Coordinates of C-alpha atoms (C1' of nucleotides) in Angstrom, one line a residue:
Chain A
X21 CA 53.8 89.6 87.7
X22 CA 51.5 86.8 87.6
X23 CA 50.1 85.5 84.6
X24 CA 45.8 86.6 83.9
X25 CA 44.6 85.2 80.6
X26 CA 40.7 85.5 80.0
X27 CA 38.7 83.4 77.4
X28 CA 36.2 85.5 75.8
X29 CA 33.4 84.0 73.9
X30 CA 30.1 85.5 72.6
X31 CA 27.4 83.5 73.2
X32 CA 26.3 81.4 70.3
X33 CA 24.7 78.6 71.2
X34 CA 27.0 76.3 70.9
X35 CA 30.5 75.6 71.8
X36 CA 32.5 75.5 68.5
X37 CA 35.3 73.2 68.8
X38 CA 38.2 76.4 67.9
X39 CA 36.2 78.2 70.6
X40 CA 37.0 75.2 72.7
X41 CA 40.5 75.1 72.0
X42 CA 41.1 78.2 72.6
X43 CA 39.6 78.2 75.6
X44 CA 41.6 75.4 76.2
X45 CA 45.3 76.7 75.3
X46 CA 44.1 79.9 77.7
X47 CA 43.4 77.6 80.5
X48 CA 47.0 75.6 80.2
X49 CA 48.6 78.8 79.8
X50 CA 47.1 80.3 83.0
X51 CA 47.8 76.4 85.0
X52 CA 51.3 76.3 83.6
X53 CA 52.2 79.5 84.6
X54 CA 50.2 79.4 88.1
X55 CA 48.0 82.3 86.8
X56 CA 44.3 82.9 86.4
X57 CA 42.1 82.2 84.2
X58 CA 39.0 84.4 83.9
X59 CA 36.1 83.8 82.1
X60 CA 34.2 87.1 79.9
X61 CA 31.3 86.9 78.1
X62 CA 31.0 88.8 75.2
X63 CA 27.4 90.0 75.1
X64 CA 27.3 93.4 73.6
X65 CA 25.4 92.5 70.7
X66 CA 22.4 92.3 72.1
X67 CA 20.2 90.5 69.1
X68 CA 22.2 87.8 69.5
X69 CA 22.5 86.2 72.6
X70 CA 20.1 84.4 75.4
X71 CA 20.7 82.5 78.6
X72 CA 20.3 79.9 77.1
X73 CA 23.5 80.4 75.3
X74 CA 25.6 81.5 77.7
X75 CA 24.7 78.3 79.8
X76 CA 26.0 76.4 77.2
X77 CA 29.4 78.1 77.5
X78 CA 29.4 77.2 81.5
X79 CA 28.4 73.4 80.4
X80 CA 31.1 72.8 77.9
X81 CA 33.4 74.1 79.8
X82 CA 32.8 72.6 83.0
X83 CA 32.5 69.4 81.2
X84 CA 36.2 70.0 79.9
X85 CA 37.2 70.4 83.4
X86 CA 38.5 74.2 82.5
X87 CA 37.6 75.5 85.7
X88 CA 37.3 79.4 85.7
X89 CA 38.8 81.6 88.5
X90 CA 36.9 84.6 89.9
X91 CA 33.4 85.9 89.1
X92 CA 32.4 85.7 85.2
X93 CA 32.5 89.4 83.7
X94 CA 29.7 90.3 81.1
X95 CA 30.6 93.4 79.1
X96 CA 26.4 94.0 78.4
X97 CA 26.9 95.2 82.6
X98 CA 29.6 98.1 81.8
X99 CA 28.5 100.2 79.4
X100 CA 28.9 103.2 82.0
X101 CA 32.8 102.2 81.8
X102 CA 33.1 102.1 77.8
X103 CA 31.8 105.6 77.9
X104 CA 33.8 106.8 80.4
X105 CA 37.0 105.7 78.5
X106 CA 35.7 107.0 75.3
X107 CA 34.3 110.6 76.6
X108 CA 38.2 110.6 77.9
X109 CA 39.8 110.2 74.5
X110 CA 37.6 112.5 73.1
X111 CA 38.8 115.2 75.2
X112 CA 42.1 114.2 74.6
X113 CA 42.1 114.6 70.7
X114 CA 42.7 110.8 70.7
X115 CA 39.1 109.8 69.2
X116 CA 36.5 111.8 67.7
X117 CA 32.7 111.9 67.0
X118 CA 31.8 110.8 63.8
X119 CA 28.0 111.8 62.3
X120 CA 28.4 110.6 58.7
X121 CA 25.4 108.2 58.0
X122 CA 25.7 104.4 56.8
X123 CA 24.4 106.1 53.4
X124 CA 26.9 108.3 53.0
X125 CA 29.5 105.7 54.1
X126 CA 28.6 102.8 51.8
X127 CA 28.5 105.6 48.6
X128 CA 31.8 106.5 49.7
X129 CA 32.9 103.3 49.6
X130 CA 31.0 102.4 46.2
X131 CA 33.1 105.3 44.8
X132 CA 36.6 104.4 46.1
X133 CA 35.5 100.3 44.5
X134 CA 38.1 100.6 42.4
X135 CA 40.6 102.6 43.6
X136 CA 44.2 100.5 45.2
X137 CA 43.0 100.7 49.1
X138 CA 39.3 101.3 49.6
X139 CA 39.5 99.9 52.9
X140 CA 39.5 102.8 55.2
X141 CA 37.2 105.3 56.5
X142 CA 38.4 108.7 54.5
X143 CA 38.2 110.6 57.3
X144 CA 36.1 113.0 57.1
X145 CA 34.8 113.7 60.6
X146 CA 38.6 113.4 62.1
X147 CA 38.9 116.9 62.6
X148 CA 35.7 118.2 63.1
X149 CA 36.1 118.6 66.7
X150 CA 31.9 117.6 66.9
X151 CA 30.2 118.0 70.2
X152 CA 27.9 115.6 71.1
X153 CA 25.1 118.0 69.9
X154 CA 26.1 116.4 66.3
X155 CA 23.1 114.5 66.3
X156 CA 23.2 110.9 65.6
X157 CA 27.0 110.0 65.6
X158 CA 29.8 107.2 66.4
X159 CA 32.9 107.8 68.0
X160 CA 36.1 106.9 66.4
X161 CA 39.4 106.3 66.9
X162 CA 41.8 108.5 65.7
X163 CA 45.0 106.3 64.0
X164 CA 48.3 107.3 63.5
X165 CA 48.8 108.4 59.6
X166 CA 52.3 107.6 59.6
X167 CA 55.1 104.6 60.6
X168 CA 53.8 101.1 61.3
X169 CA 52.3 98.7 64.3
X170 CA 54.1 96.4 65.3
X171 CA 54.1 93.2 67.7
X172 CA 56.1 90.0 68.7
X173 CA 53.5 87.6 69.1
X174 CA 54.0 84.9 70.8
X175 CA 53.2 82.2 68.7
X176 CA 53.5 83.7 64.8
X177 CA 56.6 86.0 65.5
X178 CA 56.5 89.4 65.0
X179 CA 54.1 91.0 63.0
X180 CA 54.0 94.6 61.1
X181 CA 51.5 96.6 59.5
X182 CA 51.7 100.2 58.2
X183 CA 50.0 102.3 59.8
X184 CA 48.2 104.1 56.5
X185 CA 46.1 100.5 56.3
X186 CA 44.6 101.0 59.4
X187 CA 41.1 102.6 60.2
X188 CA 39.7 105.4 62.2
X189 CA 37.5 102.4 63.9
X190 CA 34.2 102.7 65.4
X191 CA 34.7 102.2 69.5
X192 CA 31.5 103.7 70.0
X193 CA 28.4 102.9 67.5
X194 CA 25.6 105.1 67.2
X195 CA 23.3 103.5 69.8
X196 CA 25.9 104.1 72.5
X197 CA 26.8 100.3 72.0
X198 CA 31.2 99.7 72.1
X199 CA 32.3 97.7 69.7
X200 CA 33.9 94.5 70.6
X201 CA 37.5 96.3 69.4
X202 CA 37.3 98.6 71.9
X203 CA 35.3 97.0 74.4
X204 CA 38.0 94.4 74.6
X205 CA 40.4 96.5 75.3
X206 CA 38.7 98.5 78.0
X207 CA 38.0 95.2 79.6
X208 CA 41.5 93.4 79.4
X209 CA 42.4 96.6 80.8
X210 CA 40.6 96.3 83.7
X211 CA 41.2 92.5 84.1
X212 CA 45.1 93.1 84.1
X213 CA 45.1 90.5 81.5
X214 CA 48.6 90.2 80.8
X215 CA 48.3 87.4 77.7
X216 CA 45.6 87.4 75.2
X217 CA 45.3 84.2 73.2
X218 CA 43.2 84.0 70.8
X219 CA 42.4 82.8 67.0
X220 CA 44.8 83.8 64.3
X221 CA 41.5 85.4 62.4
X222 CA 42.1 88.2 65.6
X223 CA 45.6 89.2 64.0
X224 CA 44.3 91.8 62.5
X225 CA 42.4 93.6 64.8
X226 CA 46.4 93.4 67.0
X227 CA 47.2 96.6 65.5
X228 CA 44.2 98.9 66.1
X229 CA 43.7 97.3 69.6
X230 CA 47.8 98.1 70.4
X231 CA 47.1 101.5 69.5
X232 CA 43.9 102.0 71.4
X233 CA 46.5 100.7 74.6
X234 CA 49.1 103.4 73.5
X235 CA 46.5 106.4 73.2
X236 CA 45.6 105.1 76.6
X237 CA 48.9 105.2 78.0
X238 CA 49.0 101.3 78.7
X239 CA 51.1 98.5 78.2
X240 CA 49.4 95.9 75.8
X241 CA 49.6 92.6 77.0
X242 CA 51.3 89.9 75.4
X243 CA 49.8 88.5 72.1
X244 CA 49.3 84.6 71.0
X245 CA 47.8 83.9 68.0
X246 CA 46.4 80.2 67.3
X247 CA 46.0 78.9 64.0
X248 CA 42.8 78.0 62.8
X249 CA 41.1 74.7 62.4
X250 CA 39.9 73.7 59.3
X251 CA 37.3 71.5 57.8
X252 CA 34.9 72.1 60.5
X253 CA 31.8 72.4 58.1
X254 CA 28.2 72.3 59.6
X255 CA 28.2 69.1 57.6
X256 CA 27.4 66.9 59.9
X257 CA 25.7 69.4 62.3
X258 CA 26.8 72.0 64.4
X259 CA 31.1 71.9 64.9
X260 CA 30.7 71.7 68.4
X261 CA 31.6 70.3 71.5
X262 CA 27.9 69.0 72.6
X263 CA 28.0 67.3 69.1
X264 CA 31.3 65.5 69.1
X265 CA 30.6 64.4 72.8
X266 CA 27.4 62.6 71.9
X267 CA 28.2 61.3 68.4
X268 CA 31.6 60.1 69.3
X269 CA 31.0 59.4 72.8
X270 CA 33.9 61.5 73.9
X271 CA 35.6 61.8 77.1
X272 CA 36.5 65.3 78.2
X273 CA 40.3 63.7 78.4
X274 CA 39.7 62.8 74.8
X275 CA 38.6 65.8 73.1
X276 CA 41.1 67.8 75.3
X277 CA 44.2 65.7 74.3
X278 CA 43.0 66.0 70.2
X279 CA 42.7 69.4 70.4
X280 CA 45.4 70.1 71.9
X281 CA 47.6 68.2 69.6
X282 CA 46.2 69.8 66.7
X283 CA 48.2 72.9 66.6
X284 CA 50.8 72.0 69.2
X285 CA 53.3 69.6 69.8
X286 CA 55.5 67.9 72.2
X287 CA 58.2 65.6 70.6
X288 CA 56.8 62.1 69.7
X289 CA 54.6 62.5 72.3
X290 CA 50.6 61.6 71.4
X291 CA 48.4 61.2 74.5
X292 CA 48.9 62.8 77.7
X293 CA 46.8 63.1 80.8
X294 CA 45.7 67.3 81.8
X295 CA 48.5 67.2 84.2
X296 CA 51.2 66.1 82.1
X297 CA 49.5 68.7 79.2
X298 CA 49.9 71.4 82.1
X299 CA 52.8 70.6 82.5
X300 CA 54.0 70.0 78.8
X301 CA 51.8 73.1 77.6
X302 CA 54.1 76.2 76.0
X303 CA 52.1 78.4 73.9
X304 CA 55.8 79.0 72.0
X305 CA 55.5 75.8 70.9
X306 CA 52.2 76.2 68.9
X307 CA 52.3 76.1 65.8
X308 CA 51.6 79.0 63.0
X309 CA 49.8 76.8 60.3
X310 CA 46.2 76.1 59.9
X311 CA 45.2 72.4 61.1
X312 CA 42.6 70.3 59.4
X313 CA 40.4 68.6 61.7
X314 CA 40.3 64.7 61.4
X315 CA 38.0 62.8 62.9
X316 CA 39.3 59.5 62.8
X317 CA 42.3 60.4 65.1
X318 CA 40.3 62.2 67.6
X319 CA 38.6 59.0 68.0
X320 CA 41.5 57.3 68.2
X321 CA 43.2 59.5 71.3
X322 CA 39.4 59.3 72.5
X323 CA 39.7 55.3 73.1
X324 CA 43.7 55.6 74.1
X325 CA 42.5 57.7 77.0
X326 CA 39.4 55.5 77.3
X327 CA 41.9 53.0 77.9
X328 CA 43.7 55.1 80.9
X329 CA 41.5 57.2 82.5
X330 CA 41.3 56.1 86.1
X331 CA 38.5 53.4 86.7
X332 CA 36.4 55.8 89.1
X333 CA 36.4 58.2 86.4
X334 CA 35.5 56.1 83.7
X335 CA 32.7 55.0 85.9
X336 CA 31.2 58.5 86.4
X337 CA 31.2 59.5 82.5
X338 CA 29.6 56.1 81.3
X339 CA 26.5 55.8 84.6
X340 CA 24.6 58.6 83.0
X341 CA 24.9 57.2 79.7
X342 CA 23.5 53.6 81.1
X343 CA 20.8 55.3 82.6
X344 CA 19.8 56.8 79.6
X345 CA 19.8 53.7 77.9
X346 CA 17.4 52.5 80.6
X347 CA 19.8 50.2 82.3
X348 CA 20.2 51.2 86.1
X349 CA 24.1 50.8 87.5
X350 CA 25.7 51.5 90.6
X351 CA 29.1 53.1 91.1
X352 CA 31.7 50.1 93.0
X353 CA 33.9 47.2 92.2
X354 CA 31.6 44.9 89.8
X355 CA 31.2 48.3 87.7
X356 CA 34.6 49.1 87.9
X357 CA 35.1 44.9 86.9
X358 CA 32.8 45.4 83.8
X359 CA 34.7 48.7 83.0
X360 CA 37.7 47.6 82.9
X361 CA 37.0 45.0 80.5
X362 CA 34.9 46.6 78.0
X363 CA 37.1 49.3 78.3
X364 CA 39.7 47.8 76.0
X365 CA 37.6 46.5 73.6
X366 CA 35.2 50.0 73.1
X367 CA 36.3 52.9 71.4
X368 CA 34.0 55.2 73.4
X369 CA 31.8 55.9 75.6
X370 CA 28.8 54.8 73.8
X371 CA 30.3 51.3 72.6
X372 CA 30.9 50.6 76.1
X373 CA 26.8 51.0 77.0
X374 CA 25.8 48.9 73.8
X375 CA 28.6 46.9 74.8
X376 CA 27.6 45.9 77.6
X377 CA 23.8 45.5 77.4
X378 CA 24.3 41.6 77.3
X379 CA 25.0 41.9 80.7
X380 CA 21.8 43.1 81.5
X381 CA 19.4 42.2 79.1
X382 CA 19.3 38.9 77.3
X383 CA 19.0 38.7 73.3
X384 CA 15.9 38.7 71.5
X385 CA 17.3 37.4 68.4
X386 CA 20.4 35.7 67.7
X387 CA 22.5 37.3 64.9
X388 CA 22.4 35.8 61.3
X389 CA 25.7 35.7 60.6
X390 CA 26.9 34.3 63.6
X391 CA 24.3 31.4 63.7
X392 CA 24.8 30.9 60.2
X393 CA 28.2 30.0 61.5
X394 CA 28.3 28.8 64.4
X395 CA 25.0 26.6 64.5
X396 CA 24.6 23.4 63.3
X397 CA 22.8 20.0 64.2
X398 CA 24.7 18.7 66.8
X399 CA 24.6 22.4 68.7
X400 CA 21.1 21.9 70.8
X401 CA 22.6 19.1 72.0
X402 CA 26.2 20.7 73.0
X403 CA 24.6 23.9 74.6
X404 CA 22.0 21.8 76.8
X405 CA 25.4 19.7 77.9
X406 CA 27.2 22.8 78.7
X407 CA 24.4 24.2 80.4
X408 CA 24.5 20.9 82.5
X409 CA 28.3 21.4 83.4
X410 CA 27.6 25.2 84.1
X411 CA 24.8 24.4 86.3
X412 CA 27.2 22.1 88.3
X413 CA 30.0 24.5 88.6
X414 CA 30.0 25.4 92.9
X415 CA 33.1 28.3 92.1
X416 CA 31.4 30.9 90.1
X417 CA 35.1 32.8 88.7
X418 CA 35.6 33.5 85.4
X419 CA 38.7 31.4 84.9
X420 CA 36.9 28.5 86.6
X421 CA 34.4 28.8 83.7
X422 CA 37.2 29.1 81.7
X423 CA 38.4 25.8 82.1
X424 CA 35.6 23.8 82.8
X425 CA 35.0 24.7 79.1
X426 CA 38.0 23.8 78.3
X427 CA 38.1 20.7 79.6
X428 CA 34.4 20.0 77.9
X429 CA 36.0 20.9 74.6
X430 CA 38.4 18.0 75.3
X431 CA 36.4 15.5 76.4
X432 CA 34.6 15.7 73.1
X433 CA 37.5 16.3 71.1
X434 CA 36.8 19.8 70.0
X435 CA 38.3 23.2 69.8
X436 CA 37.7 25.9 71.8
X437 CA 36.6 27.8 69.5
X438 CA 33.9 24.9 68.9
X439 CA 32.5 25.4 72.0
X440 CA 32.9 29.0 72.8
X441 CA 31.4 30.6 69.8
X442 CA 28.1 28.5 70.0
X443 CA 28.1 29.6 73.6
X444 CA 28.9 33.4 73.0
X445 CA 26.6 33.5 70.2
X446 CA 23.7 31.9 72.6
X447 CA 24.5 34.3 75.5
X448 CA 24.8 37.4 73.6
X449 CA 23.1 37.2 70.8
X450 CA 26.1 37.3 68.4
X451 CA 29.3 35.9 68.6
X452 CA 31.8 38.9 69.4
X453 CA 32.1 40.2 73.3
X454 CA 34.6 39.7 75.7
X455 CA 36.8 36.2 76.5
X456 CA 33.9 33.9 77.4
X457 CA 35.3 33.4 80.7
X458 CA 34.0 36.8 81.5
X459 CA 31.1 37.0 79.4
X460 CA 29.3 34.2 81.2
X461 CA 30.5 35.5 84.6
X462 CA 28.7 38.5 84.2
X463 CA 25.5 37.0 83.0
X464 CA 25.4 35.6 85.6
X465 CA 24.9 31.4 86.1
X466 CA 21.3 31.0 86.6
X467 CA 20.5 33.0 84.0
X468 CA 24.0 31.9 81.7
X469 CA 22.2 28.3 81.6
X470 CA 19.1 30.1 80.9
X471 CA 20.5 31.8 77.8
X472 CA 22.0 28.6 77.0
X473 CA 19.2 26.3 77.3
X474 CA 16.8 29.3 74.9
X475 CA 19.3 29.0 72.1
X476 CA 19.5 25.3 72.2
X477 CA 15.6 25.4 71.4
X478 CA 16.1 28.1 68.9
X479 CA 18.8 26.2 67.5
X480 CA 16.3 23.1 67.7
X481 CA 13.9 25.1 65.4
X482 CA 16.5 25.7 62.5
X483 CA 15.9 22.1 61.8
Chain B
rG264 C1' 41.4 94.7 44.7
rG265 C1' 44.4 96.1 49.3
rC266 C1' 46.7 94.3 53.7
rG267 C1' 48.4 90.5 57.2
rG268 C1' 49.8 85.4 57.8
rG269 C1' 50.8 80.3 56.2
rU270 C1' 53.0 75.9 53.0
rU271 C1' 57.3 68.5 55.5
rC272 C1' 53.7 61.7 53.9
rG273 C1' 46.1 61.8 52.5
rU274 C1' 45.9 64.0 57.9
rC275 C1' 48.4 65.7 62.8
rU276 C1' 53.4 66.6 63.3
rA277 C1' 59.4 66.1 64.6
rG278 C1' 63.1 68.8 62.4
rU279 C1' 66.3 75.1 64.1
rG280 C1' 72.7 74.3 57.5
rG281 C1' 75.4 68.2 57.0
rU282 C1' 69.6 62.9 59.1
rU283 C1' 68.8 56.4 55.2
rA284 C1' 63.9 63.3 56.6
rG285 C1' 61.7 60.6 62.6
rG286 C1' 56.9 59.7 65.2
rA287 C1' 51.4 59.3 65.2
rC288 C1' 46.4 58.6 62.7
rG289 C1' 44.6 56.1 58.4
rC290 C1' 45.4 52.2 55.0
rU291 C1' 48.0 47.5 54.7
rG292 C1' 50.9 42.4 55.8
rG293 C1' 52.3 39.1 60.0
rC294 C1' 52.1 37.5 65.1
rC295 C1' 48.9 36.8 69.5
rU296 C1' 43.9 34.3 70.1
rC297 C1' 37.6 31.1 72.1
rU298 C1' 35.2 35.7 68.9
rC299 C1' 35.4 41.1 68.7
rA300 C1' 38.8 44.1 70.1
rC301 C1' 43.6 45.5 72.7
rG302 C1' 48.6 44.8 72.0
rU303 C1' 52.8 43.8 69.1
rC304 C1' 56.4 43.4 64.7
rG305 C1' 56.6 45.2 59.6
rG306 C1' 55.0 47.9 55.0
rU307 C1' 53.0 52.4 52.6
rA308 C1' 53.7 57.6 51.7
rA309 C1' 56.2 64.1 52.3
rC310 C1' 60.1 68.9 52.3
rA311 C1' 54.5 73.4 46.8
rC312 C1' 57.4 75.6 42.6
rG313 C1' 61.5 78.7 40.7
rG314 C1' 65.7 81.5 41.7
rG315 C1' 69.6 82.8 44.9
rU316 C1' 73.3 82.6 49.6
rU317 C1' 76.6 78.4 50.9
rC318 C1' 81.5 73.4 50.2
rG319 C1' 76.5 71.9 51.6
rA320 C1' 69.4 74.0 52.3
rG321 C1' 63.4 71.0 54.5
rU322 C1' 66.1 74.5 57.4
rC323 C1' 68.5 81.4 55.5
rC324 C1' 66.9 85.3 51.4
rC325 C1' 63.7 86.7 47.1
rG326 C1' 59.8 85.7 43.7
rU327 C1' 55.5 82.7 41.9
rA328 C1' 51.5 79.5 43.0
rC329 C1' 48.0 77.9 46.3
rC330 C1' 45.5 78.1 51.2
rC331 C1' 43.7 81.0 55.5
rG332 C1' 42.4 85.6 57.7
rC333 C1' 41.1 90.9 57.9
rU334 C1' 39.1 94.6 54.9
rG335 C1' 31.2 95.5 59.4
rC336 C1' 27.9 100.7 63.5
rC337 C1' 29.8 91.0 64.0
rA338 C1' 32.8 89.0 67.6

RNA sequence: GGCGGGUUCGUCUAGUGGUUAGGACGCUGGCCUCUCACGUCGGUAACACGGGUUCGAGUCCCGUACCCGCUGCCA
């Protein structure tokens, strides 16, 4: 039997980052286990979704490289089906029409308040037998009264629940909608899902689902229940995918390997490329705990797979973000050269475009702190001379500028450091950025000795 | 309230009856060094509580506390 997961959203707007990993445990399940991996929106609640939403499903999950197998099902297009399936049970005795109002239901349940379970439905319509001349009416499930549910799940173990706290639920609601708990049946049914994994907050809604799949004469698939992530506020916006992917200048590797790790475990083992999590991946070994979200590791597995992502790659997720900041770069091996060393020095994607902009622009104004430092009287002097020796310099390589400055440091006596940090702080504006080797190299020398020869006025003008 | 789950450093976790309770993030000290970083070597800090079972319990059982979820004609 081959493995058919499904991830199942409902269109919000957003991709919320438990959304995410769930979608994201599903899709290592089905790769692991050389299954499919289908892709269902949840749509029958029909205020609440657009297009607009359900393209921002297709995005974030195309951006974290979940590819979907087959055609994307939409339960909004197979209503016909959810009736069929109902009318069925109906006939069967297994599910009856309900025409008590919402009145009559919430005074019900204002009268039961304070008795020990005022949970349930009481039952009133159960054996009714109405037609569907009742008038306005639901359909309902009709639930064992005696013995328990129960299922092994895969990750929380097995999991029992007396039957007498479960409800007559609603499959059909009174504008011929299904709910999702029966919908999602019906629909897992027809997918041949054989593993459901989904949020632990689904646990619940296990038991009545497993009985739908009994009064239907089916095998229930395989359960997995992932723990929740907490501390996901709307605090800092929206708990999404878009979000952290702009603010922290993710990688799709990044946000992958966090969120995967949050929950599940391997050994020792911290950052892993999707084939080795493919590989690694068992749903037995998640775990059954809630996980608080923390930001300041996601960041840090962020920059450890900024740090091994293949250059070509690297080089694809950073272009757009250039051009947005209005600096035009082409894909090939001076890219790849700048990549690979701002790459160890950024923690994302973002640092590496403000990074870099020395490259491309020159400074405007020269950083107090560093000048404050780094400036002095004798500096116009020493930036003009090293401009000089730049200028002269017939092999333009980055070690080559290396130790010419070197060997200017020497011949005045000075440190390194003496020479360098005047130099950085003229070229870039302030005195951090890569070994000055490089940083000059990719200025460029023309307009290195211009850089040079500006600050050395500026530095003029400090008196 | 009822019901279903959970509980190892601040956080993510390893651990499946005998360990100096390990790793990672964070924080912190050193090294490296032309700066910023990277890296590297150290330090910091945990078995929720109370009862059992056992020669021996973080590991098994029960209770309590706390946390999460469900209790919708939401999904």
């Amino acid at each position: 039997m081959t493995v058919r997961v499904r991830f199942a959203p409902s269109p919000t707007g957003f991709m919320h980052l438990g959304n995410a990993r769930t979608a994201l445990f599903n899709w290592l399940f089905a790769r692991h286990h050389g299954g499919e991996f289908i892709l269902r929106i949840e749509d029958t609640d029909r205020e609440r979704h657009t297009e607009a939403a359900v393209q921002v499903i297709y995005d974030s999950l195309k951006w974290m490289g979940l590819n979907w197998d087959g055609p994307v099902l939409r339960q909004s297009e197979r209503l016909a089906i959810y009736h069929e399936v109902a009318e069925k049970l109906i006939a069967e005795g297994k599910a009856y029409r309900c025409n008590c109002t919402r009145e009559e239901l919430e005074a019900k349940k204002e009268a039961m308040k304070d008795t020990v379970n005022r949970s349930c439905y009481d039952r009133t319509c159960r054996d009714k037998n109405l037609g569907p001349d009742c008038g306005t009416h639901v359909v309902r499930f009709k639930m064992p009264l005696e013995g328990e549910s129960s299922f092994d799940d895969m990750i929380q173990g097995k999991i029992t629940k007396s039957y007498k706290d479960l409800d007559d639920f609603i499959m059909i609601r009174s504008d011929g909608m299904p709910t999702y708990q029966f919908a999602v049946v019906v629909d897992d049914l027809a997918l041949q899902i054989t593993h459901v994994i989904r949020g632990s907050d689904h646990i619940d809604n296990t038991h009545d689902q497993i009985a739908l799949y009994h009064a239907l004469g089916k095998e229930p698939p395989r359960f997995g229940h992932a723990p929740r992530i907490l501390g996901l506020s709307k605090r800092k916006g929206s708990p999404s995918v878009e979000y952290y992917r702009e603010a922290l200048g993710l990688l799709p590797e990044g946000l992958n390997n966090y969120i995967a790790r949050l929950g599940w475990s391997h050994g020792n083992d911290e950052i892993f490329t999707m084939d080795e999590l493919v590989k690694a991946f068992d749903i037995c070994d998640v775990n059954q705990a809630n996980g608080q979200f923390d930001e300041e590791k996601l960041i840090w597995v962020n920059e450890q797979q900024l740090h091994i992502v293949p250059i070509e790659k690297l080089a694809s997720y950073v272009i757009p973000l250039f051009e947005k900041a209005g600096i035009h770069v082409e894909a090939g091996e001076w890219l790849n050269k700048l990549l690979e060393m701002m790459r160890m020095r950024a923690h994302n994607l973002n640092e590496i475009v403000s990074g870099s902009r020395f490259v491309f622009v020159a400074p405007e104004t020269y950083d107090e702190a560093s000048v404050a430092k780094h400036f002095n009287a004798d500096t116009p002097e020493l930036l003009n001379a090293l401009a000089d020796e730049l200028e002269k310099l017939d092999n333009w390589d980055p070690a080559a500028i290396e130790a010419m400055m070197k060997a200017f440091a020497e011949a005045r006596t000075l440190k390194m450091g003496k020479v360098a940090q005047p130099a950085r702080t003229a070229i870039v504006g302030i005195a951090q950025s890569p070994s000055i080797g490089d940083t000059i190299w990719f200025v460029g020398q023309k307009e290195a000795c211009a850089r040079l020869r500006k600050a050395a006025e500026y530095a003029k003008s400090l008196g």
